[in-house]
Amino acid sequence: MFEKQIKYQIFLSISIIELLAEKEYEEINSDLIAKNLKIKKNNNYVWMADDKIDLLKLYFEQSIDQILSEALIDFQNDHSASINEKLTDIILRFCEFHEKYKSSITKLHKSKFSDPKLIKLFVYCMHDLAKKSLKISGGETNSFKDSFILIGLISTYTLIFEKWISLSETDMSYMMKIADKYINNAEEFASNLKII
């Protein structure tokens, strides 16, 4: 029962992302979201299109979980990768995964100044990504220092994400250099403060 609802919500969330390619965030309403669906409309679930933020949150949660599930499989097959390399790999996967909808996400990102809920959405997204990334990369220390490490990683991932958003055409080799640099700088800073 819940599986059908979640699946329908995921289709609704993708519908918003697709609509953003042509429309402004403010123009998108529940009718447009439901009309744009790539599956047969189910009137029992159409009411779920009313909350755009919840749907966008679901879109990012689902994409993060997919990215990290794939990364974890690769990490289990590569025992030589350091925590930093894994953390760098994850944020690059995140950018690559969203490349298809980059114009939509960029538009959404620009709209955040007109809607504080969108700022909360992007903060939540980076928090979710960073927290789960630390866990699967082996970066969790299971100590009081974890919260400081997490704040540092959220900030670093946000900087990398902002850089990706600002590029008109994404050059992944350039993004790799940026991600390496930012994550290494964050590690050095944390090390100087004796956080890690």
XYZ file of N, CA and C in Angstrom:
588
model
N 0.821 -1.201 0.000
C 0.000 0.000 0.000
C 0.863 1.263 0.000
N 1.798 1.366 0.972
C 2.654 2.535 1.047
C 3.599 2.613 -0.149
N 3.968 1.455 -0.676
C 4.892 1.407 -1.810
C 4.325 2.158 -3.018
N 3.024 1.979 -3.278
C 2.381 2.680 -4.398
C 2.406 4.180 -4.189
N 2.154 4.608 -2.961
C 2.154 6.039 -2.654
C 3.537 6.642 -2.855
N 4.549 5.944 -2.343
C 5.924 6.451 -2.455
C 6.349 6.520 -3.919
N 6.020 5.474 -4.669
C 6.353 5.455 -6.100
C 5.689 6.629 -6.822
N 4.435 6.885 -6.484
C 3.702 7.985 -7.108
C 4.326 9.331 -6.712
N 4.716 9.461 -5.447
C 5.376 10.683 -4.991
C 6.687 10.917 -5.743
N 7.427 9.833 -5.986
C 8.696 9.959 -6.718
C 8.433 10.473 -8.131
N 7.403 9.936 -8.794
C 7.059 10.426 -10.131
C 6.642 11.893 -10.085
N 5.926 12.291 -9.055
C 5.531 13.695 -8.901
C 6.761 14.580 -8.700
N 7.726 14.092 -7.926
C 8.935 14.879 -7.660
C 9.763 15.064 -8.939
N 9.834 14.031 -9.755
C 10.553 14.140 -11.033
C 9.803 15.083 -11.966
N 8.485 15.072 -11.883
C 7.661 15.969 -12.692
C 8.009 17.432 -12.414
N 8.196 17.786 -11.146
C 8.581 19.169 -10.795
C 9.930 19.509 -11.418
N 10.896 18.621 -11.264
C 12.244 18.864 -11.791
C 12.184 19.072 -13.306
N 11.387 18.255 -13.988
C 11.244 18.395 -15.445
C 10.569 19.714 -15.811
N 9.561 20.100 -15.066
C 8.850 21.353 -15.340
C 9.748 22.579 -15.158
N 10.697 22.478 -14.240
C 11.601 23.603 -13.984
C 12.485 23.931 -15.190
N 12.618 22.996 -16.102
C 13.405 23.255 -17.311
C 12.741 24.343 -18.168
N 11.428 24.468 -18.054
C 10.686 25.426 -18.885
C 9.979 26.521 -18.090
N 9.701 26.258 -16.823
C 8.914 27.206 -16.035
C 9.667 27.659 -14.792
N 9.220 28.782 -14.258
C 9.780 29.263 -13.003
C 9.142 28.487 -11.858
N 9.868 28.387 -10.745
C 9.388 27.634 -9.596
C 8.002 28.120 -9.138
N 7.827 29.445 -9.111
C 6.572 30.033 -8.635
C 5.385 29.689 -9.540
N 5.648 29.441 -10.812
C 4.582 29.136 -11.774
C 4.057 27.700 -11.632
N 4.867 26.837 -11.046
C 4.514 25.417 -10.990
C 3.512 25.173 -9.865
N 2.381 24.592 -10.231
C 1.361 24.266 -9.231
C 1.003 22.779 -9.329
N 0.126 22.343 -8.441
C -0.208 20.916 -8.376
C -0.839 20.404 -9.665
N -1.638 21.245 -10.339
C -2.260 20.820 -11.600
C -1.207 20.547 -12.669
N -0.227 21.457 -12.773
C 0.852 21.275 -13.760
C 1.678 20.029 -13.446
N 1.968 19.850 -12.167
C 2.776 18.693 -11.752
C 2.071 17.399 -12.142
N 0.784 17.308 -11.829
C 0.016 16.090 -12.129
C -0.138 15.899 -13.641
N -0.342 16.989 -14.368
C -0.529 16.906 -15.822
C 0.744 16.431 -16.524
N 1.898 16.771 -15.958
C 3.193 16.447 -16.567
C 3.659 15.010 -16.273
N 2.915 14.282 -15.466
C 3.318 12.927 -15.085
C 3.521 12.018 -16.291
N 4.529 11.169 -16.179
C 4.832 10.216 -17.261
C 4.088 8.888 -17.063
N 3.296 8.828 -16.010
C 2.501 7.631 -15.756
C 1.032 8.032 -15.691
N 0.174 7.039 -15.688
C -1.264 7.294 -15.620
C -1.607 8.020 -14.312
N -2.369 9.083 -14.444
C -2.755 9.891 -13.291
C -3.660 9.074 -12.366
N -3.338 9.087 -11.090
C -4.146 8.391 -10.088
C -4.751 9.448 -9.163
N -6.042 9.680 -9.299
C -6.692 10.750 -8.540
C -6.642 10.547 -7.030
N -6.414 9.307 -6.593
C -6.288 9.052 -5.150
C -5.022 9.684 -4.570
N -4.019 9.912 -5.427
C -2.735 10.420 -4.953
C -2.397 11.825 -5.453
N -3.240 12.410 -6.279
C -2.935 13.720 -6.875
C -2.745 14.794 -5.810
N -3.432 14.665 -4.685
C -3.287 15.659 -3.607
C -1.837 15.785 -3.135
N -1.024 14.753 -3.380
C 0.378 14.785 -2.970
C 1.174 15.842 -3.728
N 0.640 16.311 -4.839
C 1.331 17.328 -5.649
C 1.228 18.715 -5.038
N 0.454 18.861 -3.962
C 0.239 20.183 -3.360
C 1.468 20.747 -2.658
N 2.331 19.884 -2.141
C 3.495 20.362 -1.390
C 4.772 20.153 -2.204
N 5.171 21.204 -2.901
C 6.349 21.121 -3.779
C 7.632 20.850 -2.990
N 7.760 21.468 -1.831
C 8.983 21.290 -1.030
C 9.134 19.840 -0.590
N 8.050 19.238 -0.115
C 8.119 17.822 0.287
C 8.504 16.929 -0.880
N 7.971 17.234 -2.059
C 8.298 16.427 -3.241
C 9.758 16.612 -3.651
N 10.243 17.839 -3.585
C 11.647 18.098 -3.928
C 12.587 17.440 -2.908
N 12.180 17.470 -1.654
C 12.957 16.807 -0.604
C 13.049 15.311 -0.900
N 11.932 14.727 -1.288
C 11.906 13.305 -1.637
C 12.809 13.022 -2.835
N 12.767 13.898 -3.848
C 13.613 13.739 -5.032
C 15.088 13.667 -4.618
N 15.519 14.610 -3.785
C 16.924 14.641 -3.375
C 17.266 13.461 -2.471
N 16.373 13.093 -1.556
C 16.621 11.937 -0.691
C 16.797 10.667 -1.513
N 15.907 10.460 -2.458
C 15.974 9.255 -3.291
C 17.251 9.235 -4.133
N 17.609 10.392 -4.688
C 18.816 10.441 -5.516
C 20.065 10.215 -4.663
N 20.099 10.796 -3.473
C 21.251 10.595 -2.572
C 21.373 9.122 -2.194
N 20.254 8.499 -1.855
C 20.292 7.079 -1.489
C 20.773 6.203 -2.646
N 20.355 6.536 -3.861
C 20.803 5.769 -5.033
C 22.302 5.962 -5.266
N 22.758 7.214 -5.199
C 24.179 7.527 -5.401
C 25.034 6.798 -4.375
N 24.614 6.847 -3.115
C 25.407 6.244 -2.049
C 25.370 4.721 -2.078
N 24.262 4.155 -2.493
C 24.185 2.690 -2.619
C 25.176 2.194 -3.664
N 25.250 2.902 -4.785
C 26.203 2.536 -5.843
C 27.637 2.769 -5.389
N 27.865 3.880 -4.682
C 29.216 4.196 -4.195
C 29.687 3.140 -3.203
N 28.799 2.719 -2.311
C 29.164 1.724 -1.301
C 29.631 0.419 -1.938
N 28.950 -0.003 -2.980
C 29.357 -1.228 -3.690
C 30.765 -1.058 -4.246
N 31.031 0.105 -4.857
C 32.368 0.361 -5.404
C 33.419 0.436 -4.304
N 33.072 1.060 -3.171
C 34.033 1.184 -2.066
C 34.386 -0.184 -1.486
N 33.416 -1.079 -1.448
C 33.674 -2.418 -0.904
C 34.628 -3.214 -1.790
N 34.690 -2.829 -3.073
C 35.596 -3.499 -4.012
C 36.950 -2.808 -4.117
N 37.069 -1.622 -3.478
C 38.327 -0.870 -3.537
C 38.762 -0.534 -2.112
N 39.620 -1.371 -1.560
C 40.047 -1.187 -0.167
C 41.174 -0.164 -0.035
N 41.736 0.283 -1.167
C 42.872 1.201 -1.099
C 42.453 2.667 -1.000
N 41.186 2.987 -1.286
C 40.737 4.384 -1.292
C 40.691 4.938 0.134
N 41.217 6.157 0.281
C 41.190 6.821 1.589
C 39.804 7.430 1.829
N 39.570 7.857 3.059
C 38.289 8.500 3.394
C 38.098 9.742 2.529
N 39.163 10.544 2.389
C 39.081 11.760 1.556
C 38.722 11.439 0.113
N 39.338 10.399 -0.426
C 39.048 9.999 -1.809
C 37.593 9.576 -1.953
N 37.099 8.869 -0.953
C 35.697 8.436 -0.995
C 34.755 9.636 -0.908
N 35.057 10.570 -0.009
C 34.209 11.765 0.146
C 34.224 12.613 -1.125
N 35.380 12.705 -1.756
C 35.493 13.433 -3.024
C 34.679 12.728 -4.104
N 34.813 11.419 -4.155
C 34.090 10.614 -5.138
C 32.574 10.808 -5.001
N 32.089 10.855 -3.770
C 30.643 10.970 -3.543
C 30.093 12.299 -4.047
N 30.764 13.400 -3.745
C 30.235 14.701 -4.193
C 30.314 14.809 -5.716
N 31.311 14.193 -6.316
C 31.396 14.197 -7.784
C 30.274 13.351 -8.388
N 29.981 12.219 -7.755
C 28.850 11.395 -8.207
C 27.545 12.186 -8.098
N 27.414 12.953 -7.021
C 26.220 13.762 -6.802
C 26.045 14.762 -7.951
N 27.119 15.456 -8.298
C 27.064 16.434 -9.394
C 26.767 15.737 -10.726
N 27.450 14.634 -10.978
C 27.230 13.892 -12.229
C 25.802 13.371 -12.346
N 25.290 12.862 -11.245
C 23.931 12.318 -11.235
C 22.917 13.388 -11.628
N 23.127 14.597 -11.161
C 22.166 15.679 -11.394
C 22.443 16.477 -12.667
N 23.465 16.085 -13.399
C 23.822 16.810 -14.627
C 22.643 16.885 -15.604
N 21.880 15.819 -15.701
C 20.737 15.760 -16.619
C 19.730 16.882 -16.330
N 19.558 17.193 -15.055
C 18.583 18.213 -14.642
C 19.269 19.469 -14.095
N 20.492 19.704 -14.549
C 21.253 20.821 -13.984
C 20.545 22.159 -14.178
N 19.961 22.399 -15.346
C 19.294 23.691 -15.583
C 18.120 23.869 -14.626
N 17.405 22.781 -14.339
C 16.277 22.844 -13.399
C 16.765 23.109 -11.978
N 17.815 22.413 -11.574
C 18.342 22.589 -10.216
C 18.951 23.978 -10.059
N 19.589 24.480 -11.112
C 20.142 25.835 -11.090
C 19.020 26.859 -10.912
N 17.942 26.672 -11.634
C 16.795 27.575 -11.524
C 16.199 27.513 -10.119
N 16.102 26.330 -9.592
C 15.593 26.138 -8.231
C 16.520 26.828 -7.228
N 17.807 26.675 -7.437
C 18.819 27.279 -6.568
C 18.712 28.805 -6.593
N 18.477 29.378 -7.768
C 18.335 30.838 -7.879
C 17.061 31.330 -7.198
N 16.041 30.485 -7.159
C 14.757 30.870 -6.542
C 14.805 30.853 -5.024
N 15.884 30.330 -4.463
C 15.945 30.172 -3.002
C 15.873 31.507 -2.272
N 16.275 32.589 -2.946
C 16.243 33.899 -2.285
C 14.823 34.458 -2.191
N 13.934 33.931 -3.013
C 12.541 34.388 -2.952
C 11.670 33.474 -2.092
N 12.214 32.334 -1.675
C 11.457 31.401 -0.846
C 12.389 30.751 0.175
N 12.302 31.169 1.434
C 13.187 30.606 2.476
C 13.086 29.086 2.616
N 11.949 28.508 2.208
C 11.808 27.051 2.294
C 12.799 26.358 1.368
N 13.153 27.018 0.271
C 14.135 26.435 -0.654
C 15.532 26.471 -0.049
N 15.833 27.504 0.733
C 17.129 27.550 1.430
C 17.205 26.358 2.377
N 16.122 26.136 3.141
C 16.072 24.992 4.057
C 16.224 23.678 3.306
N 15.633 23.606 2.118
C 15.721 22.387 1.304
C 17.171 22.087 0.935
N 17.909 23.097 0.455
C 19.298 22.869 0.051
C 20.192 22.564 1.259
N 19.920 23.202 2.394
C 20.679 22.898 3.614
C 20.413 21.449 4.025
N 19.145 21.049 4.000
C 18.776 19.673 4.337
C 19.464 18.683 3.397
N 19.456 18.991 2.122
C 20.048 18.119 1.104
C 21.542 17.916 1.364
N 22.273 19.000 1.624
C 23.709 18.894 1.876
C 23.982 18.175 3.204
N 23.119 18.405 4.187
C 23.254 17.712 5.476
C 23.055 16.206 5.297
N 21.997 15.845 4.567
C 21.691 14.434 4.324
C 22.837 13.747 3.576
N 23.318 14.414 2.526
C 24.420 13.862 1.731
C 25.677 13.701 2.575
N 26.046 14.739 3.336
C 27.274 14.705 4.132
C 27.203 13.645 5.234
N 26.064 13.587 5.932
C 25.915 12.632 7.035
C 26.037 11.191 6.548
N 25.351 10.878 5.465
C 25.395 9.516 4.924
C 26.760 9.213 4.297
N 27.388 10.235 3.700
C 28.711 10.055 3.085
C 29.757 9.702 4.133
N 29.706 10.401 5.272
C 30.648 10.099 6.354
C 30.504 8.656 6.807
N 29.254 8.220 6.897
C 28.975 6.858 7.376
C 29.562 5.815 6.427
N 29.280 5.941 5.121
C 29.719 4.884 4.206
C 31.199 4.983 3.824
N 31.809 6.162 4.055
C 33.226 6.311 3.703
C 34.160 5.895 4.834
N 33.572 5.662 6.010
C 34.396 5.305 7.166
C 34.892 6.523 7.916
N 34.289 7.678 7.652
C 34.728 8.925 8.289
C 34.099 9.208 9.635
N 33.116 8.419 10.027
C 32.504 8.604 11.354
C 33.476 8.142 12.427
N 33.614 8.940 13.477
C 34.543 8.579 14.547
C 33.816 8.031 15.768
N 32.484 8.131 15.780
C 31.666 7.715 16.928
C 32.117 8.402 18.213
N 32.432 9.689 18.079
C 32.809 10.497 19.241
C 32.129 11.860 19.132
N 32.360 12.699 20.132
C 31.759 14.035 20.122
C 32.271 14.874 18.938
N 33.398 14.474 18.362
C 33.980 15.224 17.251
C 33.156 15.080 15.967
N 32.307 14.057 15.901
C 31.513 13.804 14.687
C 30.701 15.015 14.252
N 30.128 15.740 15.222
C 29.292 16.887 14.845
C 30.133 17.988 14.193
N 31.380 18.170 14.663
C 32.273 19.162 14.057
C 32.702 18.723 12.656
N 33.006 17.444 12.535
C 33.396 16.887 11.232
C 32.242 17.036 10.246
N 31.029 16.745 10.711
C 29.849 16.849 9.849
C 29.625 18.281 9.385
N 29.751 19.245 10.282
C 29.578 20.661 9.907
C 30.606 21.044 8.841
N 31.840 20.585 9.041
C 32.896 20.878 8.060
C 32.594 20.267 6.705
N 32.095 19.023 6.714
C 31.799 18.358 5.441
C 30.593 18.994 4.751
N 29.580 19.374 5.529
C 28.415 20.055 4.942
C 28.877 21.345 4.254
N 29.722 22.107 4.932
C 30.232 23.363 4.365
C 31.035 23.111 3.095
N 31.874 22.089 3.137
C 32.723 21.759 1.986
C 31.881 21.284 0.806
N 30.939 20.397 1.069
C 30.051 19.920 0.006
C 29.226 21.068 -0.573
N 28.802 21.994 0.282
C 28.028 23.147 -0.195
C 28.870 24.007 -1.131
N 30.124 24.233 -0.771
C 31.021 25.019 -1.635
C 31.214 24.352 -2.991
N 31.405 23.036 -2.974
C 31.603 22.287 -4.220
C 30.326 22.327 -5.061
N 29.189 22.135 -4.414
C 27.897 22.194 -5.102
C 27.671 23.573 -5.725
N 27.988 24.629 -4.975
C 27.841 26.008 -5.482
C 28.738 26.226 -6.706
N 29.921 25.659 -6.672
C 30.845 25.777 -7.802
C 30.258 25.065 -9.025
N 29.713 23.874 -8.809
C 29.089 23.106 -9.900
C 27.919 23.879 -10.496
N 27.084 24.456 -9.643
C 25.928 25.244 -10.095
C 26.379 26.432 -10.950
N 27.483 27.071 -10.555
C 27.920 28.297 -11.241
C 28.544 28.046 -12.615
N 28.953 26.807 -12.890
C 29.569 26.506 -14.187
C 28.492 26.327 -15.251
N 28.630 27.030 -16.364
C 27.631 26.876 -17.434
C 27.743 25.498 -18.081
N 28.957 25.024 -18.272
C 29.172 23.663 -18.770
C 30.082 22.953 -17.780
N 29.673 21.786 -17.370
C 30.441 21.086 -16.348
C 31.577 20.284 -16.959
N 32.774 20.591 -16.496
C 33.966 19.832 -16.853
C 34.302 19.012 -15.604
N 34.035 17.699 -15.661
C 34.187 16.874 -14.463
C 35.640 16.770 -14.000
N 36.600 16.911 -14.916
C 38.000 16.875 -14.470
C 38.314 18.143 -13.662
N 37.727 19.277 -14.071
C 37.883 20.522 -13.317
C 37.185 20.385 -11.962
N 35.980 19.804 -11.969
C 35.237 19.606 -10.722
C 36.005 18.683 -9.776
N 36.709 17.700 -10.334
C 37.501 16.790 -9.499
C 38.628 17.559 -8.796
N 39.284 18.451 -9.530
C 40.357 19.272 -8.929
C 39.799 20.148 -7.818
N 38.640 20.762 -8.088
C 37.991 21.624 -7.092
C 37.626 20.820 -5.846
N 36.977 19.673 -6.057
C 36.545 18.834 -4.931
C 37.743 18.364 -4.114
N 38.802 17.911 -4.799
C 40.027 17.476 -4.111
C 40.587 18.605 -3.246
N 40.680 19.777 -3.864
C 41.255 20.939 -3.180
C 40.435 21.302 -1.948
N 39.117 21.411 -2.093
C 38.253 21.827 -0.982
C 38.256 20.800 0.149
N 38.208 19.522 -0.205
C 38.171 18.484 0.831
C 39.520 18.380 1.536
N 40.617 18.516 0.793
C 41.944 18.502 1.422
C 42.142 19.712 2.324
N 41.648 20.890 1.884
C 41.738 22.096 2.719
C 40.939 21.926 4.004
N 39.752 21.323 3.880
C 38.909 21.092 5.061
C 39.594 20.126 6.021
N 40.240 19.098 5.470
C 40.947 18.136 6.314
C 42.104 18.809 7.045
N 42.843 19.647 6.319
C 43.975 20.346 6.932
C 43.499 21.274 8.045
N 42.408 21.985 7.782
C 41.840 22.894 8.775
C 41.405 22.120 10.022
N 40.710 21.003 9.810
C 40.234 20.175 10.928
C 41.410 19.584 11.704
N 42.438 19.213 10.983
C 43.629 18.643 11.623
C 44.330 19.691 12.493
N 44.419 20.923 11.987
C 45.036 22.008 12.764
C 44.261 22.314 14.034
N 42.947 22.135 13.969
C 42.105 22.376 15.148
C 42.015 21.129 16.039
N 42.741 20.081 15.657
C 42.744 18.801 16.391
C 41.363 18.144 16.430
N 40.548 18.397 15.377
C 39.227 17.773 15.296
C 39.375 16.357 14.750
N 40.353 16.184 13.838
C 40.609 14.838 13.316
C 42.080 14.480 13.530
